[in-house]
PDB file of C-alpha atoms in Angstrom:
ATOM      1  CA  MET A   1      -5.589 178.813-150.335  1.00 51.00           C
ATOM      2  CA  LYS A   2      -4.957 180.788-153.130  1.00 69.00           C
ATOM      3  CA  ASP A   3      -7.799 181.893-155.097  1.00 77.00           C
ATOM      4  CA  TYR A   4      -7.035 180.563-158.445  1.00 80.00           C
ATOM      5  CA  SER A   5     -10.610 182.646-159.761  1.00 89.00           C
ATOM      6  CA  LYS A   6      -9.546 184.957-162.078  1.00 93.00           C
ATOM      7  CA  PHE A   7      -7.278 182.592-163.932  1.00 97.00           C
ATOM      8  CA  LEU A   8     -10.336 180.907-165.293  1.00 98.00           C
ATOM      9  CA  VAL A   9     -10.652 180.402-169.652  1.00 98.00           C
ATOM     10  CA  LYS A  10     -13.800 177.779-169.180  1.00 98.00           C
ATOM     11  CA  GLU A  11     -15.310 176.179-166.622  1.00 98.00           C
ATOM     12  CA  TYR A  12     -16.857 172.776-168.090  1.00 98.00           C
ATOM     13  CA  GLU A  13     -19.354 170.098-166.206  1.00 99.00           C
ATOM     14  CA  HIS A  14     -16.395 167.527-164.366  1.00 98.00           C
ATOM     15  CA  TRP A  15     -13.010 170.094-165.485  1.00 98.00           C
ATOM     16  CA  LEU A  16     -12.495 173.430-164.827  1.00 98.00           C
ATOM     17  CA  VAL A  17      -9.481 175.188-168.092  1.00 98.00           C
ATOM     18  CA  ASN A  18      -6.997 177.915-166.031  1.00 98.00           C
ATOM     19  CA  VAL A  19      -4.227 180.080-167.862  1.00 98.00           C
ATOM     20  CA  HIS A  20      -1.054 179.131-165.909  1.00 97.00           C
ATOM     21  CA  GLU A  21       0.733 181.860-164.510  1.00 96.00           C
ATOM     22  CA  ASN A  22       3.886 180.869-166.146  1.00 96.00           C
ATOM     23  CA  GLN A  23       3.039 182.040-170.086  1.00 98.00           C
ATOM     24  CA  GLY A  24       6.971 180.412-171.009  1.00 96.00           C
ATOM     25  CA  TYR A  25       4.179 178.861-173.371  1.00 98.00           C
ATOM     26  CA  LEU A  26       2.361 181.114-174.718  1.00 99.00           C
ATOM     27  CA  GLY A  27      -1.143 179.702-174.309  1.00 99.00           C
ATOM     28  CA  ARG A  28      -0.180 177.143-171.249  1.00 98.00           C
ATOM     29  CA  CYS A  29      -3.339 176.033-168.949  1.00 98.00           C
ATOM     30  CA  ILE A  30      -4.331 173.599-166.297  1.00 97.00           C
ATOM     31  CA  VAL A  31      -6.975 171.365-166.449  1.00 98.00           C
ATOM     32  CA  TRP A  32      -8.225 170.942-163.549  1.00 97.00           C
ATOM     33  CA  CYS A  33     -10.959 167.852-162.316  1.00 97.00           C
ATOM     34  CA  LYS A  34     -13.641 170.007-159.963  1.00 97.00           C
ATOM     35  CA  ARG A  35     -14.669 166.164-158.337  1.00 96.00           C
ATOM     36  CA  GLU A  36     -12.452 167.158-155.264  1.00 93.00           C
ATOM     37  CA  ASP A  37     -11.490 163.683-154.675  1.00 94.00           C
ATOM     38  CA  ALA A  38      -9.827 162.656-157.999  1.00 93.00           C
ATOM     39  CA  LEU A  39      -6.202 162.310-157.246  1.00 93.00           C
ATOM     40  CA  ASP A  40      -4.825 161.209-160.250  1.00 90.00           C
ATOM     41  CA  LEU A  41      -5.329 160.210-163.953  1.00 93.00           C
ATOM     42  CA  ALA A  42      -6.593 156.344-163.558  1.00 93.00           C
ATOM     43  CA  ASP A  43      -9.351 157.461-161.166  1.00 90.00           C
ATOM     44  CA  ALA A  44     -11.071 159.868-163.649  1.00 96.00           C
ATOM     45  CA  THR A  45     -14.534 158.062-163.629  1.00 97.00           C
ATOM     46  CA  GLU A  46     -16.137 157.487-167.681  1.00 98.00           C
ATOM     47  CA  ASP A  47     -17.845 160.588-167.682  1.00 98.00           C
ATOM     48  CA  GLU A  48     -14.779 162.705-167.570  1.00 98.00           C
ATOM     49  CA  GLN A  49     -12.752 160.918-169.166  1.00 97.00           C
ATOM     50  CA  LYS A  50     -14.746 161.784-171.898  1.00 98.00           C
ATOM     51  CA  GLU A  51     -15.553 164.903-171.504  1.00 99.00           C
ATOM     52  CA  LEU A  52     -11.594 165.701-170.834  1.00 98.00           C
ATOM     53  CA  ILE A  53     -11.512 164.147-174.629  1.00 98.00           C
ATOM     54  CA  SER A  54     -13.620 167.190-175.084  1.00 98.00           C
ATOM     55  CA  VAL A  55     -12.146 170.144-173.863  1.00 98.00           C
ATOM     56  CA  LEU A  56      -8.593 168.736-174.478  1.00 98.00           C
ATOM     57  CA  GLY A  57     -10.050 169.050-177.862  1.00 98.00           C
ATOM     58  CA  GLU A  58     -11.811 172.561-178.127  1.00 98.00           C
ATOM     59  CA  LEU A  59      -8.620 173.881-176.170  1.00 98.00           C
ATOM     60  CA  ARG A  60      -5.822 172.401-178.663  1.00 98.00           C
ATOM     61  CA  GLU A  61      -7.882 174.032-181.626  1.00 98.00           C
ATOM     62  CA  ALA A  62      -8.885 177.670-179.221  1.00 98.00           C
ATOM     63  CA  THR A  63      -4.615 177.369-178.907  1.00 98.00           C
ATOM     64  CA  LYS A  64      -4.147 176.716-182.772  1.00 98.00           C
ATOM     65  CA  ARG A  65      -6.902 179.920-183.533  1.00 98.00           C
ATOM     66  CA  ALA A  66      -5.477 181.923-180.894  1.00 98.00           C
ATOM     67  CA  PHE A  67      -2.221 181.420-181.001  1.00 99.00           C
ATOM     68  CA  GLN A  68      -0.908 178.845-183.999  1.00 98.00           C
ATOM     69  CA  ALA A  69       0.501 177.027-181.834  1.00 98.00           C
ATOM     70  CA  ASP A  70       2.452 173.894-184.223  1.00 98.00           C
ATOM     71  CA  TRP A  71       2.197 171.247-181.314  1.00 98.00           C
ATOM     72  CA  LEU A  72       0.708 169.977-178.179  1.00 98.00           C
ATOM     73  CA  ASN A  73       2.126 168.579-174.675  1.00 98.00           C
ATOM     74  CA  TYR A  74       0.019 167.049-172.706  1.00 97.00           C
ATOM     75  CA  ALA A  75       1.399 165.946-169.274  1.00 96.00           C
ATOM     76  CA  PHE A  76      -0.309 164.981-165.756  1.00 94.00           C
ATOM     77  CA  LEU A  77       2.200 164.236-163.229  1.00 89.00           C
ATOM     78  CA  GLY A  78       1.029 165.186-159.637  1.00 83.00           C
ATOM     79  CA  ASN A  79       4.263 165.903-158.444  1.00 84.00           C
ATOM     80  CA  GLY A  80       3.464 169.120-156.723  1.00 84.00           C
ATOM     81  CA  THR A  81       0.102 168.969-156.247  1.00 87.00           C
ATOM     82  CA  ARG A  82      -1.966 165.629-155.739  1.00 86.00           C
ATOM     83  CA  HIS A  83      -4.979 166.679-157.341  1.00 92.00           C
ATOM     84  CA  LEU A  84      -6.441 164.762-160.593  1.00 95.00           C
ATOM     85  CA  HIS A  85      -4.934 167.842-163.392  1.00 95.00           C
ATOM     86  CA  GLY A  86      -2.934 168.129-166.573  1.00 96.00           C
ATOM     87  CA  HIS A  87      -0.620 170.670-167.871  1.00 97.00           C
ATOM     88  CA  PHE A  88      -1.884 171.476-171.757  1.00 98.00           C
ATOM     89  CA  ILE A  89       1.380 172.642-173.086  1.00 98.00           C
ATOM     90  CA  PRO A  90       1.450 175.037-176.195  1.00 99.00           C
ATOM     91  CA  ARG A  91       4.733 173.746-178.437  1.00 99.00           C
ATOM     92  CA  TYR A  92       5.896 176.494-181.043  1.00 99.00           C
ATOM     93  CA  SER A  93       8.539 175.892-184.246  1.00 98.00           C
ATOM     94  CA  SER A  94       9.478 179.759-184.172  1.00 98.00           C
ATOM     95  CA  PRO A  95       8.905 182.586-181.867  1.00 98.00           C
ATOM     96  CA  ARG A  96       4.601 184.106-181.388  1.00 98.00           C
ATOM     97  CA  GLU A  97       4.202 187.927-180.458  1.00 98.00           C
ATOM     98  CA  PHE A  98       1.953 188.441-178.378  1.00 98.00           C
ATOM     99  CA  GLU A  99       0.796 191.790-176.826  1.00 98.00           C
ATOM    100  CA  GLY A 100       4.085 193.283-177.356  1.00 97.00           C
ATOM    101  CA  VAL A 101       6.687 190.281-175.578  1.00 96.00           C
ATOM    102  CA  THR A 102       8.254 187.717-178.325  1.00 97.00           C
ATOM    103  CA  PHE A 103       7.691 184.093-177.103  1.00 97.00           C
ATOM    104  CA  THR A 104      10.564 181.669-178.064  1.00 97.00           C
ATOM    105  CA  ASP A 105       9.587 178.013-177.420  1.00 98.00           C
ATOM    106  CA  GLU A 106      13.525 177.305-176.451  1.00 95.00           C
ATOM    107  CA  ARG A 107      13.343 173.214-176.543  1.00 96.00           C
ATOM    108  CA  TRP A 108      10.969 172.872-179.587  1.00 97.00           C
ATOM    109  CA  GLY A 109      11.355 169.325-180.151  1.00 94.00           C
ATOM    110  CA  HIS A 110      12.525 167.706-177.449  1.00 96.00           C
ATOM    111  CA  ASN A 111      10.184 167.430-173.667  1.00 94.00           C
ATOM    112  CA  TYR A 112       9.259 170.849-172.063  1.00 94.00           C
ATOM    113  CA  ARG A 113      10.848 172.467-169.422  1.00 94.00           C
ATOM    114  CA  THR A 114       9.060 175.232-166.775  1.00 92.00           C
ATOM    115  CA  ASP A 115      11.398 178.242-167.353  1.00 92.00           C
ATOM    116  CA  HIS A 116      10.922 179.475-164.048  1.00 92.00           C
ATOM    117  CA  ASP A 117      13.053 182.658-164.360  1.00 92.00           C
ATOM    118  CA  PHE A 118      10.200 183.507-167.108  1.00 92.00           C
ATOM    119  CA  VAL A 119       8.033 186.208-165.280  1.00 92.00           C
ATOM    120  CA  THR A 120       4.518 187.135-166.957  1.00 95.00           C
ATOM    121  CA  SER A 121       2.892 190.297-166.403  1.00 97.00           C
ATOM    122  CA  PRO A 122      -0.513 190.023-165.256  1.00 97.00           C
ATOM    123  CA  GLU A 123      -1.954 192.153-167.778  1.00 98.00           C
ATOM    124  CA  VAL A 124      -0.432 190.084-170.679  1.00 98.00           C
ATOM    125  CA  LEU A 125      -1.830 187.046-168.381  1.00 98.00           C
ATOM    126  CA  GLU A 126      -5.342 188.774-168.478  1.00 98.00           C
ATOM    127  CA  ALA A 127      -4.849 188.963-172.214  1.00 98.00           C
ATOM    128  CA  VAL A 128      -4.199 185.429-173.210  1.00 99.00           C
ATOM    129  CA  ARG A 129      -6.996 184.344-170.164  1.00 98.00           C
ATOM    130  CA  LEU A 130      -9.844 186.567-172.894  1.00 98.00           C
ATOM    131  CA  ARG A 131      -8.330 185.296-175.699  1.00 99.00           C
ATOM    132  CA  LEU A 132      -8.773 181.587-175.203  1.00 99.00           C
ATOM    133  CA  LYS A 133     -12.153 182.467-173.464  1.00 98.00           C
ATOM    134  CA  GLU A 134     -13.340 184.050-176.941  1.00 98.00           C
ATOM    135  CA  GLU A 135     -12.035 181.475-178.693  1.00 98.00           C
ATOM    136  CA  LEU A 136     -13.756 178.693-176.646  1.00 96.00           C
ATOM    137  CA  HIS A 137     -16.493 180.207-176.375  1.00 85.00           C
TER     138      HIS A 137
END
């Protein structure tokens, strides 16, 4: 099993926020339910639901401060991993520069689509993680 602890941005009572390995959308994160038997969003307890809304709000504001995100997409799909988690996808109307890399949202105004050819260096990934962690204190 893969160790995701190196991607941790912040831990909450019911949720973990991890930076996504593919930063094709600058600041993209995974919001992971800590309860092992939670399969999809409809399984979330009332406490998990309340905290999730708070987590997403905090993450939204942190991403706006850190990277000036213009919009956010949220996806709870479960197609590849059968566990309650959500994809937090910042969207940008114009290119952003971070750590010497230009991030361009080619699908602005449309559904997001992961570019599996986009490679995020470990150094840039860590810089994104630390920047979000700083904003989330």
